[in-house]
Coordinates of C-alpha atoms in Angstrom, one line a residue:
X1 CA 0.0 0.0 0.0
X2 CA 1.5 3.3 -1.1
X3 CA 1.6 5.9 1.6
X4 CA 2.5 9.2 0.2
X5 CA 3.9 12.3 2.1
X6 CA 2.9 13.1 5.7
X7 CA 4.0 16.3 7.5
X8 CA 3.7 17.8 10.9
X9 CA 4.1 21.4 12.2
X10 CA 7.5 22.8 12.8
X11 CA 9.4 26.1 12.6
X12 CA 9.5 27.4 9.0
X13 CA 12.0 29.6 7.2
X14 CA 10.6 32.5 5.2
X15 CA 10.8 32.0 1.5
X16 CA 12.0 34.8 -0.8
X17 CA 9.6 33.5 -3.4
X18 CA 6.4 33.1 -1.3
X19 CA 3.4 33.1 -3.7
X20 CA 1.2 36.3 -3.6
X21 CA -2.1 36.1 -1.8
X22 CA -4.0 36.5 -5.1
X23 CA -2.5 33.3 -6.5
X24 CA -3.5 31.4 -3.3
X25 CA -7.1 32.6 -3.6
X26 CA -7.2 31.5 -7.3
X27 CA -6.2 28.0 -6.4
X28 CA -8.7 27.9 -3.5
X29 CA -11.6 29.0 -5.6
X30 CA -10.8 26.7 -8.6
X31 CA -9.9 23.5 -6.8
X32 CA -11.6 23.2 -3.5
X33 CA -15.1 22.6 -2.2
X34 CA -17.1 20.9 0.5
X35 CA -20.2 18.8 0.9
X36 CA -22.0 22.0 1.9
X37 CA -20.8 25.1 0.0
X38 CA -17.5 26.6 -1.1
X39 CA -18.0 29.5 1.3
X40 CA -18.3 27.1 4.3
X41 CA -14.9 25.6 3.6
X42 CA -13.0 28.7 2.5
X43 CA -14.3 30.7 5.5
X44 CA -13.2 28.0 7.9
X45 CA -16.7 26.9 9.0
X46 CA -16.4 23.2 8.2
X47 CA -17.8 21.3 11.2
X48 CA -17.5 17.7 10.2
X49 CA -14.5 15.9 8.7
X50 CA -16.2 15.3 5.3
X51 CA -15.0 17.0 2.1
X52 CA -15.9 16.6 -1.6
X53 CA -13.6 17.9 -4.3
X54 CA -15.0 20.1 -7.1
X55 CA -16.4 18.6 -10.2
X56 CA -14.4 20.7 -12.6
X57 CA -12.6 20.2 -14.8
X58 CA -14.8 17.3 -16.0
X59 CA -13.3 13.8 -15.8
X60 CA -11.6 12.4 -19.0
X61 CA -13.7 9.6 -20.2
X62 CA -11.5 8.2 -22.9
X63 CA -8.6 5.8 -23.0
X64 CA -4.9 6.6 -22.4
X65 CA -4.2 6.0 -26.1
X66 CA -6.7 8.7 -27.0
X67 CA -5.0 11.0 -24.6
X68 CA -1.6 10.5 -26.1
X69 CA -3.0 10.8 -29.6
X70 CA -4.5 14.2 -28.7
X71 CA -1.3 15.4 -27.1
X72 CA 0.7 14.3 -30.1
X73 CA -1.5 16.5 -32.3
X74 CA -1.2 19.5 -30.0
X75 CA 2.5 19.2 -29.1
X76 CA 3.9 17.2 -32.0
X77 CA 7.4 18.5 -32.1
X78 CA 7.7 19.3 -28.4
X79 CA 10.0 17.2 -26.3
X80 CA 8.1 14.5 -24.3
X81 CA 10.8 12.1 -23.0
X82 CA 14.5 13.0 -22.4
X83 CA 16.7 10.1 -21.3
X84 CA 20.0 11.8 -20.5
X85 CA 21.9 8.6 -19.7
X86 CA 20.9 7.1 -23.1
X87 CA 21.2 10.4 -25.0
X88 CA 17.7 9.9 -26.4
X89 CA 15.1 12.5 -26.9
X90 CA 11.5 11.7 -28.0
X91 CA 9.0 14.3 -29.2
X92 CA 5.3 13.8 -28.5
X93 CA 4.8 12.7 -32.2
X94 CA 7.7 10.2 -31.9
X95 CA 6.3 8.8 -28.5
X96 CA 2.9 8.4 -30.2
X97 CA 4.4 6.6 -33.2
X98 CA 6.7 4.3 -31.3
X99 CA 4.0 3.3 -28.9
X100 CA 1.7 2.5 -31.9
X101 CA 4.3 0.3 -33.5
X102 CA 5.1 -1.4 -30.2
X103 CA 1.4 -2.1 -29.6
X104 CA 1.1 -3.7 -33.0
X105 CA 4.2 -5.9 -32.6
X106 CA 3.3 -7.0 -29.1
X107 CA 0.0 -8.3 -30.6
X108 CA 1.7 -9.8 -33.7
X109 CA 4.8 -11.3 -32.2
X110 CA 3.8 -12.1 -28.6
X111 CA 0.2 -12.9 -29.2
X112 CA -1.0 -10.4 -26.6
X113 CA -4.6 -9.3 -26.7
X114 CA -6.7 -6.9 -24.7
X115 CA -6.8 -7.9 -21.1
X116 CA -3.6 -10.0 -21.2
X117 CA -0.9 -9.2 -18.6
X118 CA 2.6 -8.1 -19.7
X119 CA 5.3 -7.9 -16.9
X120 CA 8.0 -5.3 -17.4
X121 CA 11.2 -5.2 -15.4
X122 CA 13.5 -2.3 -16.2
X123 CA 15.2 0.8 -14.9
X124 CA 14.3 4.3 -16.0
X125 CA 14.7 4.6 -19.8
X126 CA 12.9 5.9 -22.9
X127 CA 11.6 2.4 -23.4
X128 CA 9.5 2.5 -20.3
X129 CA 7.0 5.2 -21.3
X130 CA 6.8 3.6 -24.8
X131 CA 5.9 0.3 -23.1
X132 CA 3.5 2.0 -20.7
X133 CA 1.6 3.8 -23.4
X134 CA 1.9 1.1 -26.1
X135 CA 0.4 -1.6 -23.9
X136 CA -2.4 0.8 -22.8
X137 CA -3.2 1.4 -26.5
X138 CA -3.5 -2.3 -27.1
X139 CA -5.6 -2.7 -23.9
X140 CA -3.0 -5.0 -22.4
X141 CA -2.3 -4.8 -18.7
X142 CA 1.1 -3.5 -17.6
X143 CA 2.5 -5.4 -14.6
X144 CA 5.6 -3.4 -13.3
X145 CA 8.2 -5.5 -11.5
X146 CA 10.8 -4.1 -9.1
X147 CA 14.3 -4.9 -10.4
X148 CA 15.4 -5.5 -6.8
X149 CA 13.2 -8.6 -6.6
X150 CA 14.8 -11.9 -5.8
X151 CA 14.2 -14.8 -8.2
X152 CA 11.7 -16.2 -5.7
X153 CA 9.8 -12.8 -5.7
X154 CA 9.9 -12.7 -9.5
X155 CA 8.4 -16.2 -9.7
X156 CA 5.7 -15.2 -7.2
X157 CA 4.9 -12.0 -9.0
X158 CA 4.7 -13.6 -12.4
X159 CA 2.6 -16.5 -11.2
X160 CA 0.2 -14.3 -9.1
X161 CA -0.3 -11.8 -11.9
X162 CA -0.6 -14.6 -14.5
X163 CA 1.6 -12.6 -16.9
X164 CA 1.7 -14.0 -20.5
X165 CA 4.9 -12.2 -21.4
X166 CA 7.9 -10.8 -19.6
X167 CA 9.9 -7.8 -20.9
X168 CA 13.1 -7.6 -18.9
X169 CA 16.6 -6.0 -19.0
X170 CA 19.4 -8.4 -19.8
X171 CA 21.1 -7.3 -16.5
X172 CA 19.4 -5.8 -13.5
X173 CA 20.8 -3.2 -11.2
X174 CA 20.4 -4.2 -7.5
X175 CA 20.5 -1.8 -4.6
X176 CA 22.3 1.4 -4.0
X177 CA 25.7 0.0 -5.2
X178 CA 24.2 -0.6 -8.6
X179 CA 25.7 -4.1 -8.9
X180 CA 24.2 -6.1 -11.8
X181 CA 22.6 -9.5 -11.5
X182 CA 22.7 -12.1 -14.2
X183 CA 19.2 -13.2 -15.1
X184 CA 20.0 -16.5 -16.8
X185 CA 18.2 -18.5 -14.1
X186 CA 15.1 -16.4 -14.4
X187 CA 15.2 -16.7 -18.2
X188 CA 15.5 -20.5 -17.9
X189 CA 12.5 -20.5 -15.5
X190 CA 10.5 -18.4 -17.9
X191 CA 11.0 -20.9 -20.6
X192 CA 10.2 -23.8 -18.3
X193 CA 6.4 -24.3 -18.4
X194 CA 6.4 -25.9 -15.0
X195 CA 8.0 -23.0 -13.0
X196 CA 6.2 -20.1 -14.8
X197 CA 3.3 -21.7 -16.6
X198 CA 1.6 -18.5 -17.7
X199 CA 4.7 -16.9 -19.3
X200 CA 4.8 -17.7 -23.0
X201 CA 7.2 -15.1 -24.4
X202 CA 10.3 -13.2 -23.1
X203 CA 11.6 -10.0 -24.5
X204 CA 15.2 -9.0 -23.7
X205 CA 15.4 -5.2 -23.1
X206 CA 19.1 -4.3 -23.4
X207 CA 20.4 -2.6 -20.3
X208 CA 22.9 0.3 -20.1
X209 CA 24.9 -1.9 -17.8
X210 CA 25.3 -4.8 -20.2
X211 CA 26.6 -5.2 -23.8
X212 CA 24.2 -6.4 -26.5
X213 CA 26.1 -9.8 -26.7
X214 CA 24.5 -10.7 -23.4
X215 CA 21.1 -10.2 -24.8
X216 CA 22.0 -12.4 -27.8
X217 CA 23.2 -15.1 -25.4
X218 CA 19.8 -15.2 -23.7
X219 CA 18.0 -15.3 -27.0
X220 CA 20.1 -18.2 -28.1
X221 CA 18.6 -20.2 -25.2
X222 CA 15.2 -20.4 -26.9
X223 CA 14.9 -18.4 -30.1
X224 CA 11.2 -19.3 -30.4
X225 CA 10.2 -17.9 -27.1
X226 CA 12.8 -15.2 -26.4
X227 CA 13.4 -12.2 -28.7
X228 CA 15.1 -8.8 -28.6
X229 CA 13.2 -5.6 -27.8
X230 CA 14.3 -4.1 -31.1
X231 CA 12.0 -6.5 -32.9
X232 CA 9.0 -4.8 -31.3
X233 CA 10.0 -1.5 -33.0
X234 CA 11.3 -2.9 -36.3
X235 CA 8.7 -1.2 -38.4
X236 CA 9.2 2.2 -36.8
X237 CA 8.8 4.9 -39.5
X238 CA 6.0 7.2 -40.3
X239 CA 5.5 5.7 -43.8
X240 CA 5.2 2.0 -42.7
X241 CA 3.0 2.9 -39.8
X242 CA 0.5 4.5 -42.1
X243 CA 0.2 1.3 -44.1
X244 CA -0.6 -0.9 -41.0
X245 CA -4.3 -1.8 -40.6
X246 CA -3.6 -2.5 -37.0
X247 CA -2.8 1.2 -36.4
X248 CA -6.3 2.1 -37.5
X249 CA -7.6 -0.5 -35.1
X250 CA -5.7 1.0 -32.2
X251 CA -7.1 4.4 -33.0
X252 CA -10.7 3.0 -33.2
X253 CA -10.2 1.4 -29.8
X254 CA -8.9 4.7 -28.4
X255 CA -12.1 6.4 -29.6
X256 CA -14.4 3.9 -27.8
X257 CA -15.3 5.1 -24.3
X258 CA -16.4 1.6 -23.2
X259 CA -12.7 0.7 -22.8
X260 CA -12.0 3.5 -20.4
X261 CA -13.0 1.4 -17.4
X262 CA -10.9 -1.6 -18.3
X263 CA -7.8 -2.5 -16.3
X264 CA -4.4 -1.4 -17.8
X265 CA -2.2 -1.6 -14.7
X266 CA -1.7 -4.2 -12.0
X267 CA 0.4 -2.6 -9.3
X268 CA 1.9 -4.5 -6.4
X269 CA 1.1 -2.5 -3.3
X270 CA 4.1 -1.2 -1.4
X271 CA 2.9 -2.2 2.0
X272 CA 5.2 -3.9 4.4
X273 CA 3.5 -7.2 4.6
X274 CA 5.3 -10.3 3.3
X275 CA 2.8 -10.8 0.4
X276 CA 1.9 -7.5 -1.3
X277 CA -1.6 -7.3 -2.8
X278 CA -2.1 -6.6 -6.6
X279 CA -4.1 -3.5 -7.2
X280 CA -6.1 -3.3 -10.5
X281 CA -6.2 0.2 -12.0
X282 CA -8.0 1.4 -15.1
X283 CA -7.5 3.9 -17.9
X284 CA -10.0 6.2 -16.2
X285 CA -8.3 5.8 -12.8
X286 CA -4.8 6.7 -14.1
X287 CA -5.4 9.3 -16.8
X288 CA -7.6 11.4 -14.6
X289 CA -5.4 11.1 -11.5
X290 CA -2.3 12.0 -13.5
X291 CA -3.9 14.9 -15.3
X292 CA -5.4 16.4 -12.1
X293 CA -2.0 16.1 -10.3
X294 CA -0.3 17.8 -13.2
X295 CA -2.9 20.6 -13.1
X296 CA -2.5 21.2 -9.4
X297 CA 1.3 21.2 -9.8
X298 CA 0.9 23.9 -12.4
X299 CA 2.8 22.0 -15.1
X300 CA 2.9 23.8 -18.5
X301 CA 4.5 22.8 -21.9
X302 CA 7.6 24.9 -20.9
X303 CA 8.4 22.6 -18.0
X304 CA 11.1 20.0 -17.9
X305 CA 10.7 17.8 -14.8
X306 CA 13.7 15.6 -13.7
X307 CA 12.3 12.3 -12.4
X308 CA 14.8 10.0 -10.5
X309 CA 11.9 8.1 -9.0
X310 CA 11.4 4.5 -10.3
X311 CA 9.1 3.9 -13.2
X312 CA 8.0 0.5 -11.8
X313 CA 6.1 2.4 -9.1
X314 CA 3.0 4.6 -9.4
X315 CA 5.2 7.6 -8.4
X316 CA 6.9 7.2 -11.7
X317 CA 4.0 6.0 -13.9
X318 CA 1.3 8.4 -12.7
X319 CA 2.7 11.3 -10.6
X320 CA 5.5 11.7 -13.1
X321 CA 4.8 10.3 -16.6
X322 CA 1.1 10.9 -16.8
X323 CA 1.0 14.0 -14.7
X324 CA 3.7 15.8 -16.8
X325 CA 2.8 14.4 -20.2
X326 CA -0.9 15.2 -19.8
X327 CA 0.0 18.9 -19.5
X328 CA 2.5 18.9 -22.4
X329 CA 5.7 19.0 -20.3
X330 CA 8.9 17.0 -20.7
X331 CA 10.0 14.1 -18.4
X332 CA 13.8 13.9 -17.9
X333 CA 15.4 10.6 -16.8
X334 CA 18.9 11.2 -15.4
X335 CA 20.0 7.6 -14.8
X336 CA 18.7 4.1 -14.9
X337 CA 18.5 3.9 -11.2
X338 CA 18.6 6.7 -8.7
X339 CA 22.0 8.5 -8.5
X340 CA 22.1 11.8 -6.7
X341 CA 25.0 13.2 -8.6
X342 CA 23.5 12.2 -12.0
X343 CA 20.2 13.8 -11.0
X344 CA 21.8 17.2 -10.2
X345 CA 23.9 17.0 -13.4
X346 CA 20.8 16.4 -15.5
X347 CA 19.0 19.3 -13.8
X348 CA 21.9 21.5 -14.8
X349 CA 22.4 20.3 -18.4
X350 CA 18.7 20.2 -19.3
X351 CA 17.8 23.3 -17.4
X352 CA 15.0 21.6 -15.6
X353 CA 12.2 23.5 -14.0
X354 CA 11.1 20.8 -11.6
X355 CA 12.4 17.8 -9.6
X356 CA 10.5 14.8 -8.2
X357 CA 11.6 12.7 -5.3
X358 CA 11.2 11.1 -1.9
X359 CA 12.9 12.4 1.2
X360 CA 15.8 9.9 1.0
X361 CA 16.5 11.2 -2.6
X362 CA 16.3 14.8 -1.6
X363 CA 18.6 14.1 1.4
X364 CA 21.2 12.5 -0.8
X365 CA 21.1 15.4 -3.3
X366 CA 21.5 18.0 -0.5
X367 CA 24.6 16.1 0.8
X368 CA 26.5 16.7 -2.5
X369 CA 27.7 20.2 -1.6
X370 CA 30.5 20.1 -4.3
X371 CA 27.9 19.4 -7.0
X372 CA 25.5 22.1 -5.6
X373 CA 28.2 24.7 -5.8
X374 CA 28.3 24.3 -9.6
X375 CA 24.9 25.8 -9.9
X376 CA 22.6 25.2 -12.8
X377 CA 19.5 24.7 -10.7
X378 CA 18.3 28.3 -10.8
X379 CA 15.2 27.4 -12.9
X380 CA 14.0 24.8 -10.5
X381 CA 10.8 25.6 -8.7
X382 CA 8.2 22.8 -9.1
X383 CA 8.0 19.2 -8.1
X384 CA 6.5 16.6 -5.8
X385 CA 7.7 15.3 -2.5
X386 CA 6.1 12.0 -1.7
X387 CA 6.9 8.5 -0.4
X388 CA 7.2 9.1 3.3
X389 CA 7.4 11.9 5.8
X390 CA 9.6 14.9 4.8
X391 CA 11.1 16.9 7.7
X392 CA 10.4 20.7 7.6
X393 CA 14.1 21.4 7.9
X394 CA 14.7 19.5 4.7
X395 CA 11.9 21.5 3.0
X396 CA 13.6 24.7 4.1
X397 CA 16.9 23.5 2.6
X398 CA 15.2 22.5 -0.6
X399 CA 13.8 26.0 -1.0
X400 CA 17.0 27.8 0.0
X401 CA 19.4 25.5 -1.9
X402 CA 17.4 24.2 -4.9
X403 CA 14.8 27.0 -5.3
X404 CA 11.9 24.5 -5.0
X405 CA 9.6 27.1 -3.6
X406 CA 6.6 25.5 -5.4
X407 CA 7.2 22.0 -4.2
X408 CA 3.9 20.2 -3.6
X409 CA 3.1 17.4 -1.2
X410 CA 0.9 14.4 -2.1
X411 CA -0.9 11.9 -0.1
X412 CA -2.5 8.7 -1.3
X413 CA -2.1 5.0 -1.8
X414 CA -1.7 2.6 -4.7
X415 CA -5.4 1.6 -4.4
X416 CA -6.5 5.3 -5.1
X417 CA -4.5 5.7 -8.3
X418 CA -2.7 7.0 -6.1
X419 CA -3.3 10.7 -5.1
X420 CA -6.4 11.8 -3.1
X421 CA -5.0 14.9 -1.2
X422 CA -2.4 17.4 -2.4
X423 CA -1.1 20.8 -1.6
X424 CA -1.0 23.5 -4.3
X425 CA 1.9 25.8 -5.2
X426 CA -0.2 28.7 -4.0
X427 CA -0.7 27.3 -0.5
X428 CA 1.3 29.0 2.2
X429 CA 4.5 27.3 3.3
X430 CA 2.9 26.5 6.7
X431 CA 0.0 24.7 4.9
X432 CA 2.4 22.8 2.6
X433 CA 4.6 21.7 5.5
X434 CA 2.0 21.0 8.2
X435 CA -0.6 19.2 6.0
X436 CA -1.0 17.1 2.9
X437 CA -3.3 19.7 1.4
X438 CA -6.9 19.5 0.4
X439 CA -9.0 16.8 -1.4
X440 CA -8.5 16.5 -5.1
X441 CA -11.3 17.2 -7.7
X442 CA -13.9 14.4 -8.1
X443 CA -12.8 12.9 -4.8
X444 CA -14.6 12.5 -1.5
X445 CA -13.0 12.0 1.8
X446 CA -13.9 11.5 5.5
X447 CA -12.2 11.0 8.8
X448 CA -14.2 8.4 10.8
X449 CA -13.8 6.7 14.2
X450 CA -11.0 4.1 13.9
X451 CA -12.0 0.5 14.2
X452 CA -9.5 -2.2 13.2
X453 CA -11.8 -5.0 14.3
X454 CA -13.7 -7.1 11.7
X455 CA -17.3 -6.2 11.2
X456 CA -19.4 -3.3 10.1
X457 CA -17.7 0.1 9.7
X458 CA -19.4 3.3 11.0
X459 CA -19.0 5.8 8.2
X460 CA -20.2 8.8 10.2
X461 CA -17.6 11.6 9.9
X462 CA -16.0 12.9 13.1
X463 CA -16.0 16.6 14.1
X464 CA -13.1 18.6 12.6
X465 CA -10.1 18.4 14.9
X466 CA -10.7 14.8 15.9
X467 CA -8.3 12.1 14.9
X468 CA -9.6 9.0 13.1
X469 CA -9.2 6.8 10.0
X470 CA -9.1 8.5 6.6
X471 CA -11.4 6.9 4.0
X472 CA -11.7 7.9 0.3
X473 CA -14.3 7.6 -2.4
X474 CA -14.6 8.5 -6.1
X475 CA -13.4 7.7 -9.6
X476 CA -9.9 7.0 -8.3
X477 CA -10.8 3.8 -6.4
X478 CA -9.2 0.6 -7.8
X479 CA -11.4 -2.1 -9.3
X480 CA -10.2 -4.4 -6.6
X481 CA -7.3 -6.7 -5.6
X482 CA -6.5 -9.3 -8.2
X483 CA -7.8 -12.8 -7.2
X484 CA -8.5 -11.6 -3.7
X485 CA -12.2 -10.9 -3.1
X486 CA -11.8 -11.2 0.7
X487 CA -9.1 -8.5 0.8
X488 CA -11.1 -6.4 -1.6
X489 CA -14.2 -6.7 0.6
X490 CA -12.2 -5.9 3.7
X491 CA -10.7 -2.7 2.3
X492 CA -13.5 -1.4 0.1
X493 CA -16.7 -0.7 2.1
X494 CA -20.1 -0.1 0.5
X495 CA -22.0 3.0 1.8
X496 CA -25.3 1.9 3.3
X497 CA -26.8 5.2 2.4
X498 CA -25.8 4.9 -1.3
X499 CA -25.3 1.4 -2.7
X500 CA -23.4 2.8 -5.7
X501 CA -20.8 4.5 -3.5
X502 CA -17.7 2.6 -2.2
X503 CA -15.2 3.8 0.4
X504 CA -11.5 2.8 0.5
X505 CA -10.2 2.3 4.0
X506 CA -6.6 3.7 4.1
X507 CA -5.5 2.4 7.5
X508 CA -4.1 5.9 8.1
X509 CA -4.9 8.1 11.0
X510 CA -5.5 11.8 10.2
X511 CA -7.2 15.0 11.4
X512 CA -9.0 17.6 9.3
X513 CA -9.2 21.3 10.1
X514 CA -12.1 23.7 9.6
X515 CA -10.7 24.7 6.1
X516 CA -10.6 21.1 4.9
X517 CA -6.8 20.7 5.1
X518 CA -5.8 17.2 6.1
X519 CA -2.9 16.3 8.5
X520 CA -1.8 12.6 8.5
X521 CA -0.7 11.6 11.9
X522 CA 0.5 8.1 11.2
X523 CA -0.5 4.5 10.5
X524 CA -3.1 3.1 12.8
X525 CA -1.2 -0.2 13.1
X526 CA 2.0 1.7 14.0
X527 CA 0.4 3.3 17.1
X528 CA 2.5 2.7 20.3
X529 CA 0.5 2.3 23.5
X530 CA 2.8 3.0 26.5
X531 CA 1.2 2.7 29.9
X532 CA -2.2 3.6 28.4
X533 CA -0.8 6.6 26.5
X534 CA -1.2 6.7 22.7
X535 CA 2.1 7.6 21.1
X536 CA 2.3 8.4 17.4
X537 CA 5.8 7.5 16.0
X538 CA 5.5 10.4 13.5
X539 CA 5.5 13.0 16.3
X540 CA 8.8 11.7 17.6
X541 CA 10.3 11.3 14.2
X542 CA 9.5 14.9 13.3
X543 CA 11.2 16.1 16.5
X544 CA 14.3 13.9 15.7
X545 CA 14.5 15.4 12.2
X546 CA 15.0 18.8 13.9
X547 CA 18.2 17.7 15.5
X548 CA 21.1 19.1 13.4
X549 CA 22.9 15.8 13.2
X550 CA 19.9 13.6 12.1
X551 CA 19.4 12.8 8.5
X552 CA 16.6 10.2 8.8
X553 CA 14.8 8.6 11.7
X554 CA 12.2 5.9 12.3
X555 CA 10.4 5.0 15.5
X556 CA 8.7 1.7 16.4
X557 CA 7.1 0.1 19.4
X558 CA 8.7 -2.9 21.2
X559 CA 7.4 -5.0 24.1
X560 CA 8.1 -3.7 27.6
X561 CA 7.4 -5.6 30.8
X562 CA 6.4 -2.5 32.8
X563 CA 4.5 -0.3 30.3
X564 CA 3.3 -2.8 27.7
X565 CA 5.2 -1.1 24.9
X566 CA 8.3 1.1 24.8
X567 CA 9.6 3.5 22.2
X568 CA 12.6 2.5 20.0
X569 CA 14.3 4.9 17.6
X570 CA 16.5 4.1 14.7
X571 CA 18.6 7.1 13.5
X572 CA 20.8 7.8 10.4
X573 CA 23.1 10.7 10.8
X574 CA 24.2 13.3 8.2
X575 CA 27.3 12.4 6.2
X576 CA 29.5 14.8 8.1
X577 CA 28.6 13.2 11.4
X578 CA 29.4 9.7 12.7
X579 CA 28.0 7.6 15.5
X580 CA 29.7 8.0 18.8
X581 CA 31.8 4.9 18.1
X582 CA 32.9 3.3 14.8
X583 CA 32.3 -0.4 14.2
X584 CA 35.8 -1.1 15.4
X585 CA 35.0 0.6 18.7
X586 CA 37.3 3.6 18.3
X587 CA 36.1 7.1 18.9
X588 CA 35.2 8.9 15.7
X589 CA 37.1 12.1 14.9
X590 CA 33.8 14.0 14.6
X591 CA 31.3 12.3 16.9
X592 CA 27.6 12.6 16.5
X593 CA 25.1 12.8 19.3
X594 CA 25.1 10.2 22.1
X595 CA 22.1 8.1 23.0
X596 CA 21.6 10.3 26.1
X597 CA 21.7 13.5 24.0
X598 CA 19.0 12.1 21.7
X599 CA 16.8 11.1 24.6
X600 CA 17.3 14.6 26.2
X601 CA 16.4 16.3 22.9
X602 CA 13.1 14.4 22.7
X603 CA 12.2 15.0 26.3
X604 CA 12.8 18.8 25.9
X605 CA 10.6 19.0 22.8
X606 CA 7.9 16.4 23.7
X607 CA 7.9 15.3 27.3
X608 CA 9.3 12.3 29.2
X609 CA 6.7 9.7 28.2
X610 CA 7.7 10.0 24.5
X611 CA 11.5 9.6 25.2
X612 CA 12.8 6.5 23.3
X613 CA 13.9 3.8 25.7
X614 CA 16.2 2.4 23.0
X615 CA 18.2 4.4 20.4
X616 CA 20.2 2.8 17.6
X617 CA 22.4 4.5 15.0
X618 CA 22.2 2.9 11.5
X619 CA 24.0 3.5 8.2
X620 CA 20.7 3.1 6.2
X621 CA 17.1 1.9 6.4
X622 CA 15.3 -1.0 4.7
X623 CA 12.8 0.5 2.3
X624 CA 9.9 -0.4 0.1
X625 CA 9.7 0.3 -3.6
X626 CA 8.1 3.6 -2.8
X627 CA 10.8 4.8 -0.5
X628 CA 8.9 4.1 2.7
X629 CA 10.9 2.7 5.6
X630 CA 10.0 -0.9 6.3
X631 CA 9.1 -0.6 10.0
X632 CA 8.3 -4.3 10.1
X633 CA 12.0 -5.0 9.4
X634 CA 13.0 -2.5 12.0
X635 CA 10.7 -4.1 14.6
X636 CA 12.4 -7.4 13.9
X637 CA 15.8 -5.9 14.3
X638 CA 14.8 -4.2 17.6
X639 CA 13.4 -7.4 19.0
X640 CA 16.8 -9.1 18.3
X641 CA 18.6 -6.3 20.1
X642 CA 16.7 -5.8 23.3

C-alpha cells in the first residue's frame, strides 16, 4: 500500500519566493469545495471531517491511447521524453508513433490481446513510457516489477499476476551500489512451463549496464520464445505505420469510451506485509489522476521535470509520466537507477524547472555540496515530494538551496490511483509543511472513528479536529485486488446510504481542520501504547528530524514488561557526522550525538513519556519500492537487540 507524504508542524524559514495572496485565492476557488458550499470551507466553517472535491474540470472519459493521440497532435514537435543517460530525446509525435508500433508488434509477435498481462522489469529509460503507453493502447495490462526482486519474488509476481509475457533487461541493477545481476536462471525459469506456466514469451530489453552480446546469449537459449526488444519496434517509421491496418484498429479502440473502465495496470502495493496485494487500475483511474496532479502542480509545456523516481512504481508511472505528459511538459530521466550526482547534473544540463523525489533522494542530493556549488538549478521551482514523511528542515533546505519554492506534497495509496489529497503551489509554506493539502477534484474523503476489528464500519464523519481513520471515495478507487475478493471486501466498504458508493479504508490516521486541510498523523497499526498513553511515531520522528545531526529517523514500538510497549528509535546521521563509536570501537574524529543526548532532545521537545527507551544508529534503512521505511523489518531488528 503506497503511503505518500505526511507532514507535521514545525518552525519554517521565510521563502523569498512566497506566492502572492492573489494566487492562493485563485487555487482555492478553482480547486476546493465541501459537501456544503465553497464558502463554508473557505471561511473556515467546516464542522465535520467530510469533504468533496469540485467537479471541474470534467473527468476524462476516454482511454490513455486517445489522450496521447490528442497530445501528439497538439504538441507534435515538443520534447516529451529526455533520457540523459541514453542520449535519447523523443517528441510527442515520436512517442505516439513508437507506442503505436510497439502495440502492433506486441500483438503480432507475442500474441498479446486486450486484457492480457505483460510484466515489465526495467530501470528508467525511454523504453518504459513507450511500453506503458503502447500496452495501454492495445488494452493489455502493464505489470511493473521491481528490479530488486529476488528470483523467488519474480516467480511469485509472475505467477500471481498470471503474466503471459515478460519484458526484462538483460542485466538488472540491484540496490544502492548498482551491482548487476545475471538473469540466466530467471530466463530459464520463464521458458520452463512448470515453473512459470503462464509466461509464453520473453523479450530482452538491453540494459545500459550490459553489452548487446549478453542479450543475444539469452535469445540463443530459446529463439522461439525469447526475442530482442528491437523486434517490437522494427517497423518504426511514419510511412510504414500509415500502411498498417492495426494502427487504424488502435485508433478505433482509443475512440471507444467503453474501454476506459478496463484495467491497464496491475500494481503491487508497497505495503510492508510479506505478500503484497495486486491493485487493479483502469484507464479512467490513471489518466484522470495523472492529469489532475499535473494541473495542481501547475505544469505547462515549458516545463522539464527531472524524475529520478522508479518507473516500476506509481510515483513514476502516474505522478511523473502521466502528470507531466498530460500537460505537455517533458520528463527527464537522469539515470537508470537513482543517483544523486547524475540527478543534479541532469537538472543542470537540461535546465530543468522541476524535480520529483522522496525524502531519501532529496537528502542524498543535498549532501552533495560540491555538486550544488556548480549551480545550474536556478530554474527549479516545481515538483512533488512523496513516499514518506519529509522533515520541515529539509523543506527549508530544498527551498533555500534548490529554489523548490513551489514543491507540492501528495498523499494517497496505490489503491487510489494514487493521489487523493495534495497541496497547491499557492498554499502557504505553513500549509504545505503542516498538512497534505486538500482533497483532489472528483474525490470525496472522510475522517471516521478508527476501528481495526472485523465487522461493520461506522462511516459517520468525526467533528473537525478529531483524529480518526481516513477513508476515500470517487473515480480513483481501484477495481479491486487481483484474485483476492476477501481482501477487496475488507478494504472497500459499501456505503449503506448509497449502494453505488464505495469507500476505501486507508488504514491511516488523520485529522482535518475547519478549512478542509488534512494532516496525516500516522499508520493506525503503528500506534504505540505505552502505559495507556497513545504515542504516534511520526510525532517523535519529526522532532528527531529537527536535530542538526539527524538525516533520517524511524520510530517503532517494542514489548516492555512495565509499560506494555516502549519507544525504540533508529537514527541515520548526516554524512559529516558519525555515530559516537565506529564499528571497530574507536572514537570517531567528529562524533555525533550520544544516546543520552537524543533522549534529552526528545524530552525537551515532547515530554518524558515520549522519550525513546532504545536508540540505535544505523547507516541506512530497509525500504519499500516507494521509499517508505520498512518498519516491520526495524521491529524485527529491535526485538533481536533488546
